[in-house]
């Protein structure tokens, strides 16, 4: 099961949260709660769930939604995205070492790096007259890959799909190894 949090929190609320780690821990706790509730639902006994938290995508200045407006500068939101992704990594590592039966994994802060503006390559390839200065922030969403709002166009998300596949395969491999280890211990 893949969970995605954070984009709207960065876009609208990053000026309100003081410490990204507090928000990240709340996300992880919420995911653990969802998974626990699912597992405890009648008929789901014995189902193994591997929760995976998707990294927060790059911040953007594109699109307009009066119900979820952009707050702060793009530069501030890029910084908030980086802080939140770092905190999500930390909170997921904490969930792994906490002894909680539900471990939440994280795709990694580099999940969306292909979609970020890189001032060394993107700007040199783009005509100065065709791109607004507000889009020249390293780490923000590359407008050439955007859907015109805050998302990467779905047909360009192959690198994210591949990252998710790698993580799922790793989780399945770890689960298989754990089951083999348990079988060995039972035989002793």
XYZ file of N, CA and C in Angstrom:
564
model
N 0.854 -1.167 0.000
C 0.000 0.000 0.000
C 0.904 1.235 0.000
N 0.620 2.168 -0.886
C 1.439 3.369 -1.004
C 0.650 4.561 -0.479
N 1.286 5.334 0.371
C 0.678 6.521 0.945
C 1.446 7.750 0.472
N 0.726 8.801 0.145
C 1.355 10.032 -0.320
C 0.837 11.196 0.505
N 1.743 11.871 1.144
C 1.402 13.027 1.966
C 2.349 14.172 1.630
N 2.000 15.364 2.031
C 2.970 16.432 2.087
C 2.847 17.564 1.107
N 2.405 17.323 -0.143
C 2.417 18.410 -1.125
C 1.560 19.571 -0.653
N 0.337 19.286 -0.238
C -0.538 20.371 0.186
C -0.046 21.004 1.495
N 0.584 20.212 2.343
C 1.126 20.766 3.586
C 2.258 21.750 3.303
N 3.062 21.463 2.292
C 4.122 22.389 1.911
C 3.512 23.610 1.228
N 2.585 23.385 0.296
C 2.010 24.487 -0.490
C 1.246 25.477 0.380
N 0.468 24.986 1.314
C -0.451 25.852 2.063
C -0.068 26.084 3.517
N 0.639 25.153 4.138
C 0.763 25.190 5.593
C 2.184 25.199 6.139
N 3.205 25.217 5.283
C 4.572 25.064 5.799
C 4.971 26.192 6.739
N 4.328 27.348 6.622
C 4.646 28.435 7.545
C 4.080 28.161 8.937
N 3.149 27.205 9.051
C 2.519 26.898 10.333
C 3.269 25.848 11.136
N 3.910 24.882 10.453
C 4.617 23.855 11.219
C 6.044 24.278 11.443
N 6.448 24.154 12.706
C 7.788 24.621 13.089
C 8.847 23.564 12.830
N 8.506 22.307 13.031
C 9.479 21.235 12.899
C 8.906 20.157 11.990
N 9.571 19.938 10.878
C 9.095 18.951 9.907
C 9.022 17.555 10.521
N 9.897 17.249 11.453
C 9.924 15.911 12.043
C 8.617 15.610 12.790
N 8.013 16.623 13.404
C 6.744 16.420 14.116
C 5.667 16.013 13.114
N 5.596 16.710 11.985
C 4.618 16.384 10.951
C 4.901 15.000 10.361
N 6.158 14.701 10.103
C 6.531 13.403 9.537
C 6.147 12.262 10.482
N 6.383 12.438 11.763
C 6.005 11.397 12.726
C 4.491 11.209 12.765
N 3.746 12.310 12.612
C 2.286 12.203 12.559
C 1.845 11.413 11.330
N 2.484 11.648 10.186
C 2.173 10.886 8.977
C 2.407 9.398 9.213
N 3.576 9.064 9.754
C 3.926 7.659 9.973
C 2.927 7.023 10.947
N 2.585 7.725 12.005
C 1.609 7.203 12.969
C 0.245 6.996 12.302
N -0.147 7.921 11.433
C -1.423 7.800 10.727
C -1.408 6.567 9.814
N -0.308 6.368 9.094
C -0.176 5.192 8.226
C -0.246 3.921 9.068
N 0.461 3.883 10.182
C 0.421 2.708 11.050
C -1.000 2.453 11.547
N -1.723 3.524 11.878
C -3.111 3.385 12.314
C -4.007 2.828 11.220
N -3.849 3.344 9.992
C -4.639 2.827 8.859
C -4.374 1.344 8.647
N -3.109 0.976 8.659
C -2.742 -0.421 8.414
C -3.269 -1.310 9.536
N -3.120 -0.870 10.770
C -3.616 -1.652 11.911
C -5.123 -1.851 11.810
N -5.836 -0.789 11.472
C -7.296 -0.888 11.323
C -7.659 -1.870 10.209
N -6.936 -1.814 9.097
C -7.189 -2.732 7.989
C -6.957 -4.181 8.416
N -5.843 -4.416 9.089
C -5.490 -5.776 9.517
C -6.526 -6.332 10.501
N -7.059 -5.480 11.368
C -8.012 -5.913 12.372
C -9.437 -6.052 11.843
N -9.672 -5.631 10.600
C -11.003 -5.742 10.008
C -11.301 -7.208 9.697
N -12.502 -7.631 10.052
C -12.904 -9.025 9.843
C -12.681 -9.412 8.376
N -12.069 -10.551 8.175
C -11.796 -11.056 6.831
C -10.391 -10.744 6.342
N -9.698 -9.876 7.045
C -8.345 -9.506 6.629
C -7.260 -10.194 7.447
N -7.659 -11.143 8.297
C -6.695 -11.845 9.124
C -5.651 -12.515 8.232
N -4.420 -12.406 8.613
C -3.346 -13.067 7.882
C -2.834 -12.310 6.670
N -3.509 -11.232 6.290
C -3.022 -10.433 5.158
C -1.826 -9.618 5.622
N -0.772 -9.664 4.852
C 0.454 -8.924 5.179
C 0.453 -7.629 4.379
N 0.617 -6.504 5.057
C 0.607 -5.189 4.420
C 2.003 -4.587 4.536
N 2.477 -4.036 3.426
C 3.783 -3.376 3.385
C 3.557 -1.896 3.065
N 3.409 -1.057 4.088
C 3.160 0.359 3.805
C 4.425 1.064 3.304
N 4.253 1.855 2.273
C 5.344 2.584 1.645
C 4.924 4.046 1.526
N 5.734 4.929 2.074
C 5.447 6.358 2.053
C 6.199 6.991 0.894
N 5.467 7.638 0.003
C 6.045 8.282 -1.164
C 6.615 9.645 -0.772
N 7.797 9.964 -1.281
C 8.420 11.260 -0.999
C 7.528 12.395 -1.505
N 7.660 13.556 -0.901
C 6.909 14.743 -1.299
C 7.479 15.253 -2.619
N 6.627 15.500 -3.613
C 7.120 15.987 -4.907
C 7.620 17.426 -4.825
N 8.351 17.859 -5.844
C 8.908 19.220 -5.825
C 7.822 20.287 -5.775
N 8.124 21.378 -5.097
C 7.199 22.514 -4.996
C 7.098 23.233 -6.340
N 5.963 23.890 -6.550
C 5.698 24.567 -7.821
C 5.024 25.907 -7.576
N 5.061 26.759 -8.578
C 4.294 28.008 -8.580
C 3.193 27.949 -9.620
N 2.964 26.786 -10.185
C 2.000 26.657 -11.274
C 0.626 26.283 -10.765
N -0.383 26.822 -11.438
C -1.762 26.497 -11.107
C -2.328 27.462 -10.090
N -3.628 27.457 -9.984
C -4.305 28.325 -9.022
C -5.470 27.552 -8.439
N -5.500 27.477 -7.130
C -6.595 26.817 -6.434
C -6.903 27.651 -5.198
N -7.973 28.438 -5.234
C -8.282 29.300 -4.090
C -8.535 28.542 -2.788
N -8.910 27.259 -2.882
C -9.141 26.454 -1.679
C -7.831 25.932 -1.088
N -6.769 25.912 -1.895
C -5.450 25.454 -1.436
C -4.388 26.359 -2.068
N -4.336 27.599 -1.598
C -3.449 28.592 -2.232
C -1.975 28.388 -1.881
N -1.115 28.947 -2.718
C 0.317 28.952 -2.437
C 0.593 29.956 -1.323
N 1.324 29.522 -0.302
C 1.690 30.395 0.803
C 3.214 30.431 0.870
N 3.773 31.610 0.961
C 5.225 31.755 1.000
C 5.803 31.760 -0.405
N 7.088 32.033 -0.472
C 7.762 32.057 -1.768
C 8.067 30.639 -2.224
N 8.313 30.495 -3.503
C 8.686 29.185 -4.028
C 9.960 28.690 -3.350
N 10.897 29.579 -3.144
C 12.146 29.203 -2.473
C 11.882 28.652 -1.071
N 10.977 29.283 -0.332
C 10.628 28.792 1.009
C 9.970 27.417 0.934
N 9.141 27.207 -0.071
C 8.455 25.919 -0.205
C 9.399 24.820 -0.684
N 10.387 25.181 -1.492
C 11.403 24.193 -1.889
C 12.176 23.748 -0.648
N 12.546 24.713 0.183
C 13.252 24.382 1.431
C 12.376 23.523 2.336
N 11.092 23.874 2.454
C 10.168 23.096 3.296
C 10.018 21.669 2.760
N 9.981 21.508 1.427
C 9.880 20.173 0.831
C 11.104 19.341 1.192
N 12.276 19.933 1.071
C 13.506 19.210 1.416
C 13.520 18.825 2.885
N 13.106 19.752 3.752
C 13.064 19.460 5.193
C 12.074 18.336 5.496
N 10.904 18.390 4.859
C 9.894 17.363 5.122
C 10.346 16.007 4.591
N 10.964 15.967 3.423
C 11.469 14.690 2.907
C 12.555 14.115 3.807
N 13.424 14.961 4.310
C 14.457 14.493 5.244
C 13.791 13.947 6.518
N 12.792 14.657 7.015
C 12.097 14.229 8.233
C 11.320 12.929 8.008
N 10.732 12.753 6.822
C 10.018 11.502 6.521
C 10.980 10.326 6.532
N 12.167 10.532 5.982
C 13.191 9.488 6.012
C 13.512 9.111 7.457
N 13.708 10.122 8.285
C 14.035 9.892 9.697
C 12.886 9.190 10.424
N 11.658 9.663 10.215
C 10.506 9.081 10.915
C 10.276 7.627 10.495
N 10.498 7.317 9.229
C 10.340 5.925 8.771
C 11.440 5.040 9.358
N 12.654 5.561 9.448
C 13.740 4.803 10.099
C 13.403 4.554 11.565
N 12.829 5.548 12.229
C 12.416 5.382 13.626
C 11.342 4.300 13.741
N 10.417 4.257 12.780
C 9.346 3.245 12.840
C 9.936 1.848 12.684
N 11.014 1.752 11.928
C 11.673 0.465 11.704
C 12.348 -0.039 12.974
N 12.916 0.887 13.734
C 13.670 0.483 14.930
C 12.843 0.554 16.209
N 11.574 0.953 16.104
C 10.758 1.155 17.303
C 10.213 -0.123 17.908
N 10.247 -1.206 17.136
C 9.662 -2.445 17.629
C 8.194 -2.564 17.267
N 7.619 -1.523 16.673
C 6.231 -1.572 16.223
C 6.124 -2.634 15.138
N 5.071 -3.418 15.182
C 4.897 -4.481 14.194
C 4.668 -3.943 12.790
N 4.216 -2.699 12.690
C 3.966 -2.087 11.384
C 5.098 -1.105 11.087
N 5.982 -1.504 10.195
C 7.104 -0.669 9.784
C 6.723 0.052 8.507
N 6.903 1.361 8.495
C 6.595 2.163 7.326
C 7.903 2.460 6.599
N 7.954 2.104 5.331
C 9.147 2.367 4.514
C 8.941 3.657 3.736
N 10.042 4.213 3.239
C 10.040 5.501 2.540
C 10.768 5.351 1.210
N 10.213 5.947 0.158
C 10.816 5.802 -1.168
C 12.145 6.547 -1.300
N 12.362 7.563 -0.507
C 13.624 8.293 -0.549
C 13.484 9.672 -1.161
N 14.276 10.603 -0.655
C 14.179 12.001 -1.104
C 14.530 12.169 -2.572
N 15.258 11.211 -3.148
C 15.641 11.313 -4.559
C 14.545 10.814 -5.502
N 13.416 10.376 -4.974
C 12.314 9.838 -5.782
C 11.918 10.782 -6.914
N 11.830 12.072 -6.616
C 11.356 13.056 -7.588
C 12.478 13.897 -8.192
N 13.726 13.551 -7.956
C 14.833 14.397 -8.410
C 14.822 14.617 -9.927
N 14.333 13.638 -10.684
C 14.264 13.787 -12.141
C 13.361 14.944 -12.560
N 12.417 15.338 -11.700
C 11.421 16.353 -12.038
C 11.767 17.737 -11.497
N 12.911 17.847 -10.859
C 13.295 19.133 -10.263
C 14.070 19.999 -11.253
N 13.919 21.296 -11.085
C 14.742 22.244 -11.826
C 16.162 22.105 -11.313
N 17.066 21.979 -12.236
C 18.498 21.985 -11.922
C 19.059 23.193 -12.653
N 19.442 24.209 -11.910
C 19.888 25.456 -12.537
C 21.024 25.256 -13.517
N 21.811 24.225 -13.366
C 22.945 24.012 -14.261
C 22.529 23.460 -15.610
N 21.400 22.733 -15.674
C 21.010 22.159 -16.959
C 19.724 22.754 -17.500
N 18.722 22.933 -16.650
C 17.409 23.370 -17.122
C 17.450 24.785 -17.699
N 18.037 25.703 -16.968
C 18.011 27.106 -17.377
C 18.801 27.312 -18.662
N 19.918 26.638 -18.806
C 20.726 26.832 -20.004
C 20.003 26.319 -21.250
N 19.057 25.381 -21.075
C 18.338 24.828 -22.213
C 17.053 25.596 -22.515
N 16.693 26.539 -21.649
C 15.429 27.236 -21.779
C 15.671 28.689 -22.136
N 14.926 29.177 -23.082
C 15.058 30.579 -23.470
C 14.700 31.464 -22.289
N 15.561 32.417 -21.988
C 15.330 33.318 -20.859
C 13.996 34.050 -20.979
N 13.569 34.328 -22.195
C 12.336 35.092 -22.374
C 11.083 34.229 -22.182
N 11.241 32.911 -22.205
C 10.064 32.048 -22.098
C 9.810 31.535 -20.693
N 10.696 31.811 -19.774
C 10.498 31.280 -18.427
C 10.587 32.396 -17.397
N 9.624 32.427 -16.525
C 9.562 33.434 -15.472
C 10.639 33.146 -14.429
N 11.189 34.201 -13.837
C 12.237 34.025 -12.819
C 11.791 33.137 -11.665
N 10.484 33.146 -11.360
C 10.015 32.361 -10.217
C 10.138 30.860 -10.454
N 10.382 30.431 -11.714
C 10.541 29.016 -11.999
C 11.999 28.591 -12.048
N 12.909 29.507 -11.783
C 14.337 29.209 -11.888
C 14.945 28.786 -10.560
N 14.143 28.306 -9.668
C 14.611 27.922 -8.342
C 15.025 26.462 -8.373
N 16.275 26.206 -8.105
C 16.781 24.838 -8.082
C 16.013 24.024 -7.039
N 15.553 22.857 -7.449
C 14.796 21.991 -6.550
C 13.290 22.117 -6.705
N 12.823 23.130 -7.454
C 11.382 23.264 -7.682
C 10.967 22.363 -8.844
N 9.675 22.237 -9.051
C 9.154 21.408 -10.127
C 9.517 22.026 -11.477
N 10.135 21.242 -12.332
C 10.492 21.677 -13.672
C 9.194 21.891 -14.450
N 8.898 23.132 -14.880
C 7.625 23.384 -15.564
C 7.466 22.585 -16.857
N 8.548 22.173 -17.477
C 8.465 21.377 -18.698
C 7.886 19.986 -18.424
N 7.905 19.547 -17.173
C 7.387 18.229 -16.798
C 6.044 18.313 -16.079
N 5.569 19.526 -15.849
C 4.368 19.753 -15.055
C 3.094 19.562 -15.871
N 2.016 19.276 -15.150
C 0.696 19.205 -15.772
C 0.042 20.579 -15.823
N 0.805 21.610 -15.493
C 0.268 22.964 -15.464
C -0.233 23.366 -14.094
N -0.124 22.453 -13.177
C -0.523 22.737 -11.797
C 0.633 22.275 -10.905
N 0.383 21.490 -9.895
C 1.439 21.116 -8.944
C 1.938 19.689 -9.135
N 1.561 19.057 -10.237
C 1.892 17.650 -10.447
C 2.825 17.447 -11.637
N 3.582 16.366 -11.582
C 4.336 15.909 -12.741
C 3.316 15.211 -13.649
N 3.395 15.469 -14.955
C 2.477 14.806 -15.880
C 2.599 13.294 -15.703
N 1.472 12.618 -15.644
C 1.461 11.188 -15.310
C 2.293 10.351 -16.275
N 2.319 10.701 -17.549
C 3.084 9.897 -18.501
C 4.593 10.037 -18.306
N 5.015 10.976 -17.467
C 6.435 11.182 -17.205
C 6.878 10.618 -15.852
N 5.992 9.923 -15.170
C 6.278 9.423 -13.819
C 6.938 8.054 -13.790
N 7.450 7.590 -14.904
C 8.125 6.293 -14.951
C 9.196 6.126 -13.884
N 10.064 7.151 -13.656
C 11.075 6.996 -12.603
C 10.470 6.780 -11.204
N 9.324 7.392 -10.943
C 8.666 7.189 -9.645
C 8.112 5.765 -9.575
N 7.500 5.318 -10.656
C 6.983 3.937 -10.690
C 8.112 2.936 -10.477
N 9.254 3.176 -11.109
C 10.402 2.278 -10.955
C 10.915 2.291 -9.513
N 10.948 3.455 -8.901
C 11.367 3.570 -7.492
C 10.421 2.775 -6.595
N 9.128 2.900 -6.842
C 8.135 2.163 -6.053
C 8.314 0.658 -6.268
N 8.507 0.244 -7.522
C 8.726 -1.191 -7.813
C 9.938 -1.722 -7.051
N 11.040 -0.976 -7.096
C 12.256 -1.411 -6.386
C 11.981 -1.570 -4.895
N 11.264 -0.624 -4.322
C 10.955 -0.690 -2.894
C 10.050 -1.871 -2.575
N 9.066 -2.136 -3.416
C 8.170 -3.272 -3.188
C 8.945 -4.574 -3.275
N 9.793 -4.694 -4.288
C 10.599 -5.916 -4.416
C 11.512 -6.105 -3.212
N 12.080 -5.019 -2.731
C 12.936 -5.093 -1.537
C 12.124 -5.556 -0.330
N 10.922 -4.994 -0.160
C 10.066 -5.394 0.962
C 9.683 -6.864 0.872
N 9.344 -7.317 -0.323
C 8.982 -8.731 -0.501
C 10.175 -9.635 -0.232
N 11.346 -9.209 -0.654
C 12.565 -9.986 -0.407
C 12.865 -10.060 1.089
N 12.735 -8.926 1.785
C 12.962 -8.915 3.235
C 11.960 -9.806 3.939
N 10.694 -9.759 3.501
C 9.662 -10.592 4.104
C 9.978 -12.067 3.890
N 10.415 -12.414 2.701
C 10.764 -13.801 2.388
C 11.937 -14.264 3.261
N 12.945 -13.410 3.408
C 14.098 -13.745 4.256
C 13.677 -13.921 5.702
N 12.790 -13.045 6.187
C 12.306 -13.151 7.569
C 11.541 -14.449 7.771
N 10.717 -14.824 6.780
C 9.962 -16.080 6.892
C 10.897 -17.282 6.914
N 11.939 -17.264 6.090
C 12.916 -18.357 6.082
C 13.632 -18.436 7.428
N 13.974 -17.265 7.975
C 14.656 -17.220 9.274
C 13.747 -17.799 10.366
N 12.451 -17.455 10.332
C 11.503 -17.972 11.315
C 11.380 -19.495 11.204
N 11.375 -20.000 9.978
C 11.275 -21.448 9.762
C 12.511 -22.157 10.340
N 13.681 -21.577 10.156
C 14.918 -22.137 10.706
C 14.867 -22.171 12.216
N 14.387 -21.072 12.824
C 14.293 -21.006 14.280
C 13.295 -22.036 14.824
N 12.191 -22.257 14.084
C 11.185 -23.237 14.519
C 11.774 -24.640 14.529
N 12.626 -24.934 13.566
C 13.228 -26.284 13.461
C 14.197 -26.551 14.607
N 14.762 -25.532 15.158
C 15.756 -25.718 16.237
C 15.043 -26.004 17.482
